[in-house]
Short mmCIF file of C-alpha atoms and ligand atoms in Angstrom, two decimals:
data_model
loop_
_atom_site.label_atom_id
_atom_site.label_comp_id
_atom_site.label_asym_id
_atom_site.label_seq_id
_atom_site.Cartn_x
_atom_site.Cartn_y
_atom_site.Cartn_z
CA MET A 1437 -58.02 11.60 -73.14
CA PRO A 1438 -59.88 8.21 -73.09
CA GLU A 1439 -63.69 8.55 -72.70
CA ASP A 1440 -64.91 7.52 -69.26
CA VAL A 1441 -67.75 4.70 -69.26
CA ASP A 1442 -69.33 2.45 -66.69
CA LEU A 1443 -68.21 -1.03 -68.16
CA ILE A 1444 -66.09 -2.36 -70.79
CA VAL A 1445 -66.45 -5.74 -72.16
CA ILE A 1446 -63.96 -7.18 -74.59
CA GLY A 1447 -65.50 -10.03 -76.60
CA SER A 1448 -69.26 -10.82 -77.20
CA GLY A 1449 -69.00 -14.46 -76.12
CA GLN A 1450 -71.28 -16.46 -73.95
CA GLY A 1451 -70.70 -14.61 -70.70
CA GLY A 1452 -69.70 -11.28 -71.98
CA LYS A 1453 -72.72 -10.45 -74.13
CA PRO A 1454 -75.38 -11.13 -71.48
CA LEU A 1455 -73.11 -9.22 -68.97
CA ALA A 1456 -73.09 -6.18 -71.19
CA GLU A 1457 -76.80 -6.59 -72.00
CA PHE A 1458 -77.74 -6.71 -68.26
CA TYR A 1459 -75.89 -3.48 -67.31
CA ALA A 1460 -76.67 -1.65 -70.44
CA ARG A 1461 -80.43 -2.52 -69.95
CA ALA A 1462 -80.00 -1.13 -66.32
CA GLY A 1463 -78.94 2.26 -67.81
CA ARG A 1464 -75.22 2.03 -67.66
CA HIS A 1465 -72.91 3.15 -70.37
CA VAL A 1466 -71.45 -0.31 -71.53
CA VAL A 1467 -68.85 -0.43 -74.28
CA LEU A 1468 -68.56 -3.85 -76.13
CA PHE A 1469 -65.56 -4.70 -78.36
CA GLU A 1470 -66.12 -7.44 -80.90
CA ARG A 1471 -63.54 -8.07 -83.67
CA GLY A 1472 -65.78 -10.85 -85.37
CA ARG A 1473 -69.34 -11.94 -85.48
CA VAL A 1474 -71.48 -10.95 -82.48
CA GLY A 1475 -72.21 -13.95 -80.37
CA GLY A 1476 -68.90 -15.49 -80.19
CA THR A 1477 -67.68 -19.05 -80.96
CA CYS A 1478 -70.67 -21.09 -79.75
CA THR A 1479 -73.22 -19.21 -81.91
CA ASN A 1480 -71.09 -18.75 -85.03
CA TYR A 1481 -68.48 -21.56 -85.08
CA GLY A 1482 -69.21 -23.87 -82.39
CA CYS A 1483 -72.18 -25.38 -80.70
CA THR A 1484 -75.02 -23.98 -82.82
CA PRO A 1485 -73.78 -24.80 -86.25
CA SER A 1486 -72.21 -27.90 -85.17
CA LYS A 1487 -75.40 -29.46 -83.59
CA ALA A 1488 -77.49 -28.40 -86.51
CA PHE A 1489 -75.07 -30.20 -88.64
CA LEU A 1490 -75.29 -33.21 -86.46
CA ALA A 1491 -79.02 -33.16 -86.62
CA SER A 1492 -78.78 -34.02 -90.25
CA ALA A 1493 -75.98 -36.43 -89.83
CA HIS A 1494 -77.50 -38.46 -86.95
CA ASN A 1495 -80.84 -38.89 -88.66
CA ALA A 1496 -78.96 -40.28 -91.71
CA GLY A 1497 -76.98 -42.43 -89.44
CA ARG A 1498 -80.06 -43.75 -87.68
CA ALA A 1499 -81.90 -44.50 -90.87
CA ARG A 1500 -79.04 -46.49 -92.08
CA LEU A 1501 -78.75 -48.51 -88.80
CA ALA A 1502 -82.40 -49.35 -88.71
CA GLU A 1503 -82.26 -52.75 -90.50
CA PRO A 1504 -82.58 -54.74 -87.08
CA LEU A 1505 -85.92 -52.88 -86.76
CA GLY A 1506 -87.04 -54.27 -90.24
CA ILE A 1507 -86.45 -50.95 -91.82
CA HIS A 1508 -84.31 -51.01 -94.97
CA ALA A 1509 -83.71 -47.34 -95.89
CA SER A 1510 -81.69 -46.06 -98.87
CA VAL A 1511 -80.38 -42.77 -97.61
CA ARG A 1512 -79.73 -39.99 -100.02
CA VAL A 1513 -78.06 -36.99 -98.42
CA ASP A 1514 -78.41 -33.46 -100.20
CA GLN A 1515 -75.21 -32.10 -98.66
CA ARG A 1516 -76.00 -28.67 -100.19
CA ALA A 1517 -79.29 -28.47 -98.32
CA VAL A 1518 -77.73 -29.70 -95.22
CA MET A 1519 -75.04 -26.99 -95.17
CA GLU A 1520 -77.64 -24.42 -96.12
CA ARG A 1521 -79.63 -25.36 -93.16
CA VAL A 1522 -76.66 -25.22 -90.90
CA ARG A 1523 -75.93 -21.64 -91.85
CA ARG A 1524 -79.56 -20.71 -91.60
CA VAL A 1525 -79.82 -21.95 -88.07
CA ARG A 1526 -76.45 -20.32 -87.23
CA ASP A 1527 -77.41 -17.01 -88.84
CA LEU A 1528 -80.88 -17.04 -86.93
CA TRP A 1529 -79.00 -17.22 -83.64
CA HIS A 1530 -76.45 -14.63 -84.68
CA ASP A 1531 -79.08 -12.23 -85.89
CA GLY A 1532 -80.85 -12.70 -82.59
CA ALA A 1533 -77.64 -11.73 -80.75
CA GLU A 1534 -77.11 -8.49 -82.91
CA LYS A 1535 -80.77 -7.48 -82.27
CA ARG A 1536 -80.34 -7.97 -78.46
CA VAL A 1537 -77.05 -5.93 -78.32
CA ALA A 1538 -78.88 -3.13 -80.44
CA ASP A 1539 -82.10 -3.35 -78.34
CA ALA A 1540 -80.11 -2.89 -75.15
CA LYS A 1541 -78.35 -0.01 -76.46
CA ILE A 1542 -74.98 -1.33 -75.84
CA ASP A 1543 -72.05 0.85 -77.38
CA LEU A 1544 -70.80 -1.72 -79.86
CA ILE A 1545 -67.30 -1.18 -81.28
CA ARG A 1546 -66.61 -3.67 -84.03
CA ALA A 1547 -62.92 -3.89 -83.72
CA THR A 1548 -60.21 -5.62 -81.61
CA GLY A 1549 -59.92 -4.16 -78.32
CA ALA A 1550 -56.44 -3.79 -76.64
CA PHE A 1551 -55.37 -2.23 -73.43
CA THR A 1552 -53.48 0.87 -73.61
CA ASP A 1553 -53.20 1.57 -69.86
CA VAL A 1554 -54.87 0.49 -66.64
CA ARG A 1555 -58.62 -0.29 -67.21
CA THR A 1556 -58.30 1.50 -70.54
CA VAL A 1557 -58.98 0.01 -73.86
CA ALA A 1558 -58.67 1.15 -77.38
CA GLY A 1559 -60.00 -0.11 -80.72
CA GLY A 1560 -61.90 1.13 -83.83
CA GLY A 1561 -60.52 4.70 -83.38
CA ARG A 1562 -61.85 4.81 -79.81
CA GLU A 1563 -60.25 4.87 -76.35
CA VAL A 1564 -62.35 4.10 -73.38
CA ARG A 1565 -61.72 3.82 -69.65
CA ALA A 1566 -64.09 2.20 -66.98
CA PRO A 1567 -63.82 1.17 -63.27
CA ARG A 1568 -64.73 -2.45 -64.50
CA VAL A 1569 -63.39 -4.17 -67.44
CA VAL A 1570 -64.36 -7.75 -68.47
CA ILE A 1571 -62.34 -9.92 -70.71
CA ASP A 1572 -64.34 -12.63 -72.68
CA THR A 1573 -62.16 -13.13 -75.61
CA GLY A 1574 -62.39 -17.02 -75.84
CA GLN A 1575 -60.14 -19.06 -77.87
CA ASP A 1576 -59.06 -19.67 -81.32
CA PRO A 1577 -58.27 -22.99 -83.10
CA ALA A 1578 -54.60 -24.09 -82.43
CA LEU A 1579 -52.34 -25.18 -85.30
CA PRO A 1580 -50.01 -27.96 -84.73
CA PRO A 1581 -46.41 -27.72 -86.01
CA ILE A 1582 -46.82 -29.83 -89.04
CA ARG A 1583 -44.59 -29.33 -91.98
CA GLY A 1584 -46.22 -27.71 -94.92
CA LEU A 1585 -49.59 -27.33 -93.23
CA ALA A 1586 -49.51 -23.38 -93.20
CA GLY A 1587 -50.41 -22.14 -96.71
CA THR A 1588 -52.67 -25.02 -97.47
CA PRO A 1589 -56.38 -24.51 -97.56
CA TYR A 1590 -57.04 -26.61 -94.34
CA LEU A 1591 -60.28 -26.14 -92.59
CA THR A 1592 -60.90 -25.40 -88.82
CA ASN A 1593 -64.15 -25.18 -87.09
CA ALA A 1594 -64.22 -21.45 -88.08
CA THR A 1595 -64.46 -22.34 -91.74
CA TRP A 1596 -66.01 -25.97 -91.70
CA PHE A 1597 -69.46 -24.63 -91.71
CA ASP A 1598 -68.92 -22.40 -94.81
CA GLN A 1599 -68.44 -25.45 -97.02
CA GLU A 1600 -71.02 -25.66 -99.73
CA THR A 1601 -70.78 -29.47 -99.82
CA LEU A 1602 -68.49 -32.02 -98.16
CA ALA A 1603 -65.38 -33.46 -99.76
CA PRO A 1604 -65.38 -37.06 -100.90
CA ARG A 1605 -62.68 -37.73 -98.44
CA THR A 1606 -61.98 -35.86 -95.12
CA ILE A 1607 -58.99 -36.28 -93.08
CA VAL A 1608 -59.70 -35.10 -89.50
CA LEU A 1609 -56.58 -34.19 -87.34
CA GLY A 1610 -57.48 -34.71 -83.71
CA GLY A 1611 -59.57 -37.14 -81.62
CA GLY A 1612 -60.88 -34.66 -79.29
CA TYR A 1613 -64.78 -33.77 -79.16
CA VAL A 1614 -64.53 -31.29 -82.12
CA GLY A 1615 -62.92 -33.82 -84.29
CA LEU A 1616 -65.23 -36.54 -83.23
CA GLU A 1617 -68.35 -34.52 -83.64
CA LEU A 1618 -67.50 -33.05 -87.07
CA GLY A 1619 -65.89 -36.35 -88.30
CA GLN A 1620 -68.69 -38.62 -87.59
CA GLY A 1621 -71.04 -36.05 -88.78
CA ALA A 1622 -69.18 -35.86 -92.12
CA GLN A 1623 -69.01 -39.68 -92.52
CA ARG A 1624 -72.79 -39.99 -91.84
CA LEU A 1625 -73.42 -37.35 -94.44
CA GLY A 1626 -71.26 -39.03 -97.28
CA SER A 1627 -67.68 -38.09 -96.85
CA ALA A 1628 -65.15 -40.88 -96.20
CA VAL A 1629 -63.51 -39.73 -92.94
CA THR A 1630 -60.18 -40.70 -91.44
CA ILE A 1631 -59.52 -39.43 -87.91
CA VAL A 1632 -55.84 -39.15 -86.98
CA GLN A 1633 -55.15 -39.21 -83.18
CA THR A 1634 -51.66 -39.07 -81.47
CA GLY A 1635 -52.93 -41.05 -78.41
CA SER A 1636 -53.90 -44.62 -78.23
CA ARG A 1637 -57.48 -43.88 -78.04
CA LEU A 1638 -60.07 -41.15 -78.82
CA LEU A 1639 -61.04 -38.68 -76.08
CA GLU A 1640 -58.01 -39.68 -74.02
CA HIS A 1641 -59.22 -37.91 -70.81
CA GLU A 1642 -62.36 -39.98 -70.67
CA GLU A 1643 -62.75 -43.53 -69.16
CA ALA A 1644 -61.24 -46.16 -71.36
CA ASP A 1645 -64.43 -48.32 -71.53
CA ALA A 1646 -66.48 -45.21 -72.58
CA THR A 1647 -64.35 -44.42 -75.31
CA ALA A 1648 -64.03 -48.08 -76.52
CA VAL A 1649 -67.87 -47.85 -76.93
CA LEU A 1650 -67.50 -44.83 -79.13
CA GLU A 1651 -64.62 -46.32 -81.28
CA ALA A 1652 -66.59 -49.34 -81.95
CA ALA A 1653 -69.67 -47.14 -82.99
CA PHE A 1654 -67.40 -45.16 -85.11
CA ARG A 1655 -66.22 -48.15 -86.90
CA VAL A 1656 -69.71 -49.47 -87.46
CA ASP A 1657 -70.25 -46.11 -89.24
CA GLY A 1658 -67.22 -46.61 -91.32
CA VAL A 1659 -64.96 -44.06 -89.97
CA ALA A 1660 -61.44 -45.04 -90.25
CA LEU A 1661 -59.17 -44.46 -87.02
CA GLU A 1662 -55.55 -43.98 -87.15
CA LEU A 1663 -54.61 -44.13 -83.30
CA ASN A 1664 -51.02 -43.73 -82.02
CA ALA A 1665 -50.45 -41.78 -85.11
CA ARG A 1666 -48.27 -38.62 -85.55
CA ALA A 1667 -48.84 -36.40 -88.52
CA GLU A 1668 -45.42 -35.34 -89.85
CA SER A 1669 -45.97 -33.28 -93.03
CA VAL A 1670 -48.67 -32.24 -95.43
CA ARG A 1671 -48.74 -31.50 -99.16
CA TYR A 1672 -51.58 -29.96 -101.07
CA ASP A 1673 -51.55 -30.67 -104.79
CA ALA A 1674 -54.27 -30.50 -107.46
CA GLY A 1675 -56.96 -30.40 -104.80
CA VAL A 1676 -55.72 -33.37 -102.63
CA PHE A 1677 -54.09 -33.18 -99.32
CA ALA A 1678 -51.47 -35.99 -98.59
CA LEU A 1679 -50.73 -36.29 -94.89
CA THR A 1680 -47.71 -38.24 -93.99
CA LEU A 1681 -47.52 -40.05 -90.61
CA ALA A 1682 -44.51 -40.81 -88.68
CA SER A 1683 -45.03 -44.37 -89.73
CA GLY A 1684 -44.57 -43.59 -93.24
CA LYS A 1685 -48.19 -44.16 -94.16
CA ILE A 1686 -49.70 -41.48 -96.45
CA LEU A 1687 -53.35 -40.51 -96.11
CA GLU A 1688 -55.17 -38.61 -98.74
CA GLY A 1689 -58.24 -36.36 -98.80
CA GLU A 1690 -59.72 -33.45 -100.53
CA ALA A 1691 -60.50 -31.75 -97.25
CA LEU A 1692 -58.25 -31.53 -94.04
CA LEU A 1693 -59.91 -30.50 -90.80
CA VAL A 1694 -57.39 -29.39 -88.16
CA ALA A 1695 -59.03 -30.00 -84.75
CA THR A 1696 -56.02 -30.47 -82.52
CA GLY A 1697 -57.04 -28.08 -79.73
CA ARG A 1698 -57.59 -24.34 -78.86
CA THR A 1699 -55.59 -21.60 -77.74
CA PRO A 1700 -56.66 -18.58 -75.72
CA ALA A 1701 -57.29 -15.35 -77.75
CA THR A 1702 -54.97 -12.95 -75.72
CA ALA A 1703 -52.16 -12.33 -78.28
CA ASP A 1704 -53.71 -8.89 -79.37
CA LEU A 1705 -54.89 -7.78 -75.93
CA THR A 1706 -51.54 -6.28 -74.72
CA ALA A 1707 -52.80 -7.17 -71.19
CA GLU A 1708 -49.74 -6.27 -69.54
CA ARG A 1709 -50.44 -2.53 -70.17
CA SER A 1710 -53.07 -2.97 -67.59
CA GLY A 1711 -51.03 -5.07 -65.18
CA ILE A 1712 -52.83 -8.25 -66.29
CA GLU A 1713 -50.85 -11.41 -65.92
CA LEU A 1714 -51.12 -14.19 -68.37
CA THR A 1715 -50.29 -17.93 -67.65
CA PRO A 1716 -47.54 -19.60 -69.51
CA ARG A 1717 -50.10 -20.90 -72.05
CA GLY A 1718 -51.39 -17.40 -72.53
CA PHE A 1719 -54.72 -17.70 -70.40
CA VAL A 1720 -55.78 -14.80 -68.36
CA ARG A 1721 -54.88 -15.35 -64.74
CA VAL A 1722 -57.89 -15.12 -62.43
CA ASP A 1723 -58.69 -15.73 -58.61
CA GLU A 1724 -61.76 -17.52 -57.38
CA TYR A 1725 -63.82 -14.52 -58.01
CA LEU A 1726 -62.77 -14.22 -61.69
CA GLN A 1727 -60.65 -11.13 -60.95
CA THR A 1728 -57.28 -10.76 -62.77
CA THR A 1729 -54.15 -9.46 -61.29
CA CYS A 1730 -55.35 -5.88 -62.03
CA PRO A 1731 -58.19 -4.72 -59.63
CA GLY A 1732 -61.35 -4.01 -61.47
CA VAL A 1733 -60.46 -6.20 -64.49
CA TYR A 1734 -62.16 -9.52 -64.70
CA ALA A 1735 -62.06 -12.44 -67.07
CA LEU A 1736 -64.71 -15.17 -67.65
CA GLY A 1737 -65.27 -18.18 -69.96
CA ASP A 1738 -62.69 -20.05 -71.95
CA VAL A 1739 -59.96 -17.33 -71.86
CA ALA A 1740 -59.84 -17.58 -67.96
CA ASN A 1741 -58.52 -21.23 -68.21
CA GLN A 1742 -61.63 -23.00 -67.36
CA PRO A 1743 -63.36 -26.04 -68.96
CA ALA A 1744 -64.41 -24.71 -72.35
CA PHE A 1745 -68.12 -24.91 -72.49
CA THR A 1746 -70.81 -22.42 -73.11
CA HIS A 1747 -72.67 -22.98 -69.85
CA VAL A 1748 -69.39 -22.35 -68.02
CA SER A 1749 -69.04 -18.95 -69.56
CA TRP A 1750 -72.69 -18.21 -69.11
CA GLU A 1751 -72.65 -19.33 -65.50
CA ASP A 1752 -69.58 -17.07 -64.99
CA PHE A 1753 -71.75 -14.09 -66.15
CA ARG A 1754 -74.31 -14.74 -63.48
CA ARG A 1755 -71.58 -15.10 -60.77
CA LEU A 1756 -69.78 -11.98 -61.89
CA ARG A 1757 -73.10 -10.02 -61.87
CA SER A 1758 -73.65 -11.12 -58.36
CA THR A 1759 -70.21 -10.09 -57.38
CA PHE A 1760 -70.60 -6.60 -58.97
CA ASP A 1761 -73.93 -6.22 -57.22
CA GLY A 1762 -72.42 -6.77 -53.80
CA THR A 1763 -72.76 -10.52 -53.22
CA PRO A 1764 -69.52 -11.99 -54.24
CA ARG A 1765 -69.77 -15.53 -55.59
CA ARG A 1766 -66.74 -17.89 -56.18
CA ARG A 1767 -66.34 -19.69 -59.48
CA ASP A 1768 -65.25 -23.07 -58.16
CA ASP A 1769 -68.49 -24.32 -56.22
CA ARG A 1770 -70.43 -25.72 -59.31
CA VAL A 1771 -70.62 -29.11 -60.74
CA LEU A 1772 -69.19 -29.52 -64.23
CA SER A 1773 -71.37 -31.38 -66.73
CA TYR A 1774 -70.83 -31.81 -70.35
CA THR A 1775 -71.67 -33.96 -73.44
CA THR A 1776 -69.94 -35.10 -76.52
CA PHE A 1777 -72.61 -35.14 -79.17
CA THR A 1778 -71.49 -38.08 -81.09
CA GLU A 1779 -73.87 -41.07 -81.52
CA PRO A 1780 -73.83 -42.57 -78.85
CA GLN A 1781 -73.49 -39.44 -76.74
CA LEU A 1782 -70.81 -39.45 -73.97
CA ALA A 1783 -72.23 -37.30 -71.08
CA ARG A 1784 -70.30 -36.60 -67.91
CA THR A 1785 -71.19 -34.83 -64.65
CA GLY A 1786 -69.02 -34.43 -61.45
CA LEU A 1787 -66.09 -36.84 -60.79
CA THR A 1788 -65.20 -40.16 -62.29
CA LEU A 1789 -64.07 -42.95 -59.83
CA ASP A 1790 -60.49 -42.41 -60.54
CA GLU A 1791 -60.85 -38.56 -60.11
CA ALA A 1792 -62.65 -39.06 -56.79
CA ARG A 1793 -60.02 -41.43 -55.62
CA ALA A 1794 -57.25 -39.02 -56.71
CA LYS A 1795 -58.76 -36.44 -54.28
CA GLY A 1796 -58.48 -39.12 -51.57
CA ILE A 1797 -62.24 -39.91 -51.32
CA ASP A 1798 -63.15 -43.57 -50.66
CA ALA A 1799 -65.51 -43.60 -53.52
CA SER A 1800 -67.27 -46.60 -55.20
CA ALA A 1801 -68.91 -47.04 -58.62
CA ARG A 1802 -71.67 -49.27 -60.15
CA THR A 1803 -72.46 -49.57 -63.92
CA ILE A 1804 -75.40 -50.70 -65.59
CA ALA A 1805 -75.44 -51.74 -69.23
CA LEU A 1806 -78.07 -50.38 -71.54
CA GLU A 1807 -79.08 -53.92 -72.60
CA ASP A 1808 -80.34 -54.13 -69.00
CA VAL A 1809 -82.73 -51.15 -69.45
CA ALA A 1810 -85.86 -51.98 -71.12
CA ARG A 1811 -85.95 -48.91 -73.40
CA GLY A 1812 -82.61 -49.91 -74.76
CA THR A 1813 -83.68 -53.32 -75.95
CA GLU A 1814 -87.18 -52.22 -77.23
CA TRP A 1815 -85.63 -49.49 -79.40
CA ASN A 1816 -82.48 -51.39 -80.35
CA LEU A 1817 -80.40 -48.68 -78.75
CA GLU A 1818 -78.39 -51.08 -76.35
CA THR A 1819 -75.05 -49.57 -77.10
CA GLY A 1820 -73.51 -48.09 -73.92
CA PHE A 1821 -73.75 -47.97 -70.16
CA TYR A 1822 -74.54 -45.72 -67.24
CA ARG A 1823 -72.11 -45.56 -64.32
CA LEU A 1824 -72.67 -43.83 -61.00
CA VAL A 1825 -69.90 -42.77 -58.51
CA VAL A 1826 -70.69 -42.18 -54.85
CA GLY A 1827 -68.77 -41.26 -51.62
CA PRO A 1828 -68.50 -43.21 -48.53
CA ASP A 1829 -71.63 -41.36 -47.13
CA GLY A 1830 -73.54 -42.40 -50.30
CA LYS A 1831 -73.61 -38.98 -51.82
CA ILE A 1832 -73.60 -38.91 -55.50
CA LEU A 1833 -70.20 -37.46 -56.76
CA GLY A 1834 -70.38 -38.11 -60.48
CA ALA A 1835 -71.60 -40.09 -63.43
CA THR A 1836 -70.70 -41.20 -66.93
CA LEU A 1837 -73.32 -41.99 -69.40
CA ILE A 1838 -72.85 -43.32 -72.64
CA GLY A 1839 -75.76 -43.90 -74.87
CA TYR A 1840 -78.60 -42.50 -77.02
CA GLU A 1841 -79.25 -38.90 -75.87
CA ALA A 1842 -77.22 -39.53 -72.77
CA GLY A 1843 -76.85 -35.64 -72.67
CA GLU A 1844 -80.46 -35.37 -71.74
CA ILE A 1845 -80.62 -38.10 -69.10
CA ILE A 1846 -77.50 -36.87 -67.21
CA HIS A 1847 -79.35 -33.55 -66.05
CA THR A 1848 -81.24 -35.55 -63.39
CA LEU A 1849 -77.83 -36.71 -61.97
CA ALA A 1850 -76.28 -33.15 -62.25
CA PHE A 1851 -79.25 -31.82 -60.25
CA ALA A 1852 -78.89 -34.68 -57.70
CA ILE A 1853 -75.25 -33.87 -57.16
CA GLU A 1854 -75.99 -30.13 -56.80
CA ARG A 1855 -78.57 -30.87 -54.11
CA GLY A 1856 -76.38 -33.26 -52.18
CA ALA A 1857 -78.56 -36.45 -53.11
CA THR A 1858 -77.37 -39.81 -52.23
CA TRP A 1859 -77.89 -43.14 -54.07
CA ARG A 1860 -80.75 -43.96 -51.85
CA ASP A 1861 -82.55 -40.80 -52.92
CA LEU A 1862 -82.21 -41.78 -56.41
CA ASP A 1863 -83.26 -45.32 -55.69
CA ASP A 1864 -86.38 -43.96 -53.97
CA PHE A 1865 -87.41 -41.95 -57.01
CA VAL A 1866 -89.98 -43.56 -59.32
CA GLY A 1867 -88.91 -43.40 -63.02
CA ILE A 1868 -91.32 -43.72 -65.99
CA HIS A 1869 -91.38 -47.08 -67.76
CA PRO A 1870 -89.97 -47.71 -70.14
CA THR A 1871 -87.50 -44.76 -70.54
CA PHE A 1872 -83.80 -44.39 -70.26
CA GLY A 1873 -84.31 -42.23 -67.29
CA GLU A 1874 -85.81 -45.22 -65.40
CA GLY A 1875 -82.30 -46.86 -65.73
CA LEU A 1876 -81.08 -44.39 -63.04
CA PRO A 1877 -82.84 -45.66 -60.07
CA SER A 1878 -81.99 -49.19 -61.34
CA LEU A 1879 -78.27 -48.11 -61.36
CA ALA A 1880 -78.60 -46.71 -57.78
CA ARG A 1881 -80.09 -49.98 -56.61
CA LEU A 1882 -76.95 -51.76 -57.66
CA PHE A 1883 -75.37 -50.04 -54.59
CA GLU A 1884 -77.46 -52.28 -52.22
CA SER A 1885 -75.07 -55.20 -53.02
CA GLU A 1886 -71.28 -55.26 -52.89
CA ALA A 1887 -69.43 -54.47 -56.06
CA THR A 1888 -68.54 -57.54 -58.11
C1 FAD B 547 -66.89 -26.93 -83.04
C2 FAD B 547 -67.13 -26.52 -81.59
C3 FAD B 547 -68.37 -27.05 -81.02
C4 FAD B 547 -68.69 -26.73 -79.71
N1 FAD B 547 -69.75 -27.33 -79.13
C5 FAD B 547 -70.01 -27.05 -77.92
C6 FAD B 547 -71.23 -27.54 -77.21
O1 FAD B 547 -72.02 -28.30 -77.90
N2 FAD B 547 -71.58 -27.19 -75.84
C7 FAD B 547 -70.66 -26.41 -75.25
O2 FAD B 547 -71.06 -26.05 -74.07
N3 FAD B 547 -69.65 -25.87 -75.78
C8 FAD B 547 -69.23 -26.19 -77.00
N4 FAD B 547 -68.27 -25.54 -77.66
C9 FAD B 547 -67.32 -24.60 -76.81
C10 FAD B 547 -67.96 -23.31 -76.80
O3 FAD B 547 -68.23 -22.82 -77.99
C11 FAD B 547 -67.00 -22.31 -76.01
O4 FAD B 547 -66.69 -23.01 -74.75
C12 FAD B 547 -67.78 -21.02 -75.74
O5 FAD B 547 -67.97 -20.31 -76.93
C13 FAD B 547 -66.73 -20.11 -74.89
O6 FAD B 547 -67.36 -18.90 -74.78
P1 FAD B 547 -66.70 -17.65 -74.29
O7 FAD B 547 -67.60 -16.83 -73.78
O8 FAD B 547 -65.46 -18.01 -73.45
O9 FAD B 547 -65.94 -17.01 -75.61
P2 FAD B 547 -66.39 -16.99 -77.21
O10 FAD B 547 -67.70 -17.67 -77.28
O11 FAD B 547 -65.36 -17.73 -77.80
O12 FAD B 547 -66.26 -15.60 -77.58
C14 FAD B 547 -65.16 -14.78 -77.68
C15 FAD B 547 -65.33 -13.55 -78.62
O13 FAD B 547 -64.32 -12.67 -78.28
C16 FAD B 547 -64.01 -12.03 -79.66
N5 FAD B 547 -62.72 -11.48 -79.50
C17 FAD B 547 -61.46 -12.15 -79.17
N6 FAD B 547 -60.56 -11.33 -78.95
C18 FAD B 547 -60.92 -9.99 -79.18
C19 FAD B 547 -60.45 -8.75 -78.95
N7 FAD B 547 -59.22 -8.59 -78.63
N8 FAD B 547 -61.18 -7.75 -79.13
C20 FAD B 547 -62.55 -7.88 -79.48
N9 FAD B 547 -63.09 -9.13 -79.66
C21 FAD B 547 -62.33 -10.11 -79.29
C22 FAD B 547 -64.22 -13.08 -80.58
O14 FAD B 547 -64.17 -12.67 -81.84
C23 FAD B 547 -65.39 -13.86 -80.10
O15 FAD B 547 -66.44 -13.42 -80.53
C24 FAD B 547 -67.88 -25.87 -78.91
C25 FAD B 547 -66.86 -25.31 -79.60
C26 FAD B 547 -66.43 -25.65 -80.76
C27 FAD B 547 -65.27 -25.02 -81.53
#
């Protein structure tokens, strides 16, 4: 017979862990299954180590690009020290997650959890049953069907940060945000990087003029871009990968990073035993309250087929907690914001102009170049632009910012959208001179005149 407990959480990711912690601290018996490192992808293989890696990379890159400011720096990168620091930062957050789980007295089972029956999960020699089960199993790296790839020592985000030093040459497969962040980072830290992208441009789902800015910046850094390129086969011989493209071109490198997408971690769940439906791509099917097709079983974060960001999973936790405590909260009434932490950063909130028009909204947009923002010129950080999208009533619907630390600046606009602000509200707001933030009221003011 399974043990009866109050709550089961499968996966200690960005939403599951705080949910388990909240109810365990409230005195409930919470069982948490984790097959890997506590803290999930973000802490161990994603946001935390990648941003620590980029902190070193972008400082090196900025030093090299400081010549127009009269600074002629000769940069020497100690890759071993960089990678050791990355792992120290990662482990600090991982250890913190472990401590929180222990302090909250969560019943942690370090094993893969799989459904054996309705709301019943087994793993690590135990079988437990609860009135509520939450699936937070996230995603794993997806491997493309490239001849010869399996069996070679390719890297993914799960192994990248374990490198002691970087390879002299790195081939990056995939021009999405993981490939771009790690690719630009590696180039700035001394590896010669080639990014292979099947589409005609990087980050294909973003606006073309924004990705053009990024591509130009990557070329200034020395990153080689192979666009419209399909990898057909790979060989690994004497420590060197040889990647053959459909064009016949062969790329060589001592490291190959596979960053071609992610796939939901549901293969081991035997979800059907609890009547839980998956989508054709293997995500857990949920309704607007994150409930699966099995009453009492919920899913949150990446595995629920949502935008794959830590703040989405974490916000799911808050909504689910509210639902569990008697005030149901939908998952689809929030504004999505995110940033690609390249340099310059590409930050987005809400809708693009095309997305708004596709929804039938008579939207319009204005764009200001960073060379028209005093801070940009003064600090020689003029690369990029800010774009604001508004509806027919003037309400702010979305923004795209590409520029230095754009991910910080965009919060003002995300908040403005959440609060239903109009471009006139933004125009009325007095920014601090000379900051990048001051560019936002200047951008809003452009709505006073017709679009040109
Ligand atoms: C390189 C990289 C950089 C990123 N950078 C950012 C960023 O800067 N900002 C951002 O917002 N997002 C970023 N992300 C995305 C972010 O990491 C994910 O969106 C987030 O971690 C998803 O959280 P989650 O709760 O859905 O699951 P996860 O954090 O993926 O956690 C799932 C957990 O479930 C465990 N698990 C899976 N199956 C089972 C099972 N059957 N039994 C037991 N345990 C199981 C896994 O081991 C894992 O620990 C990045 C991702 C990558 C790969």
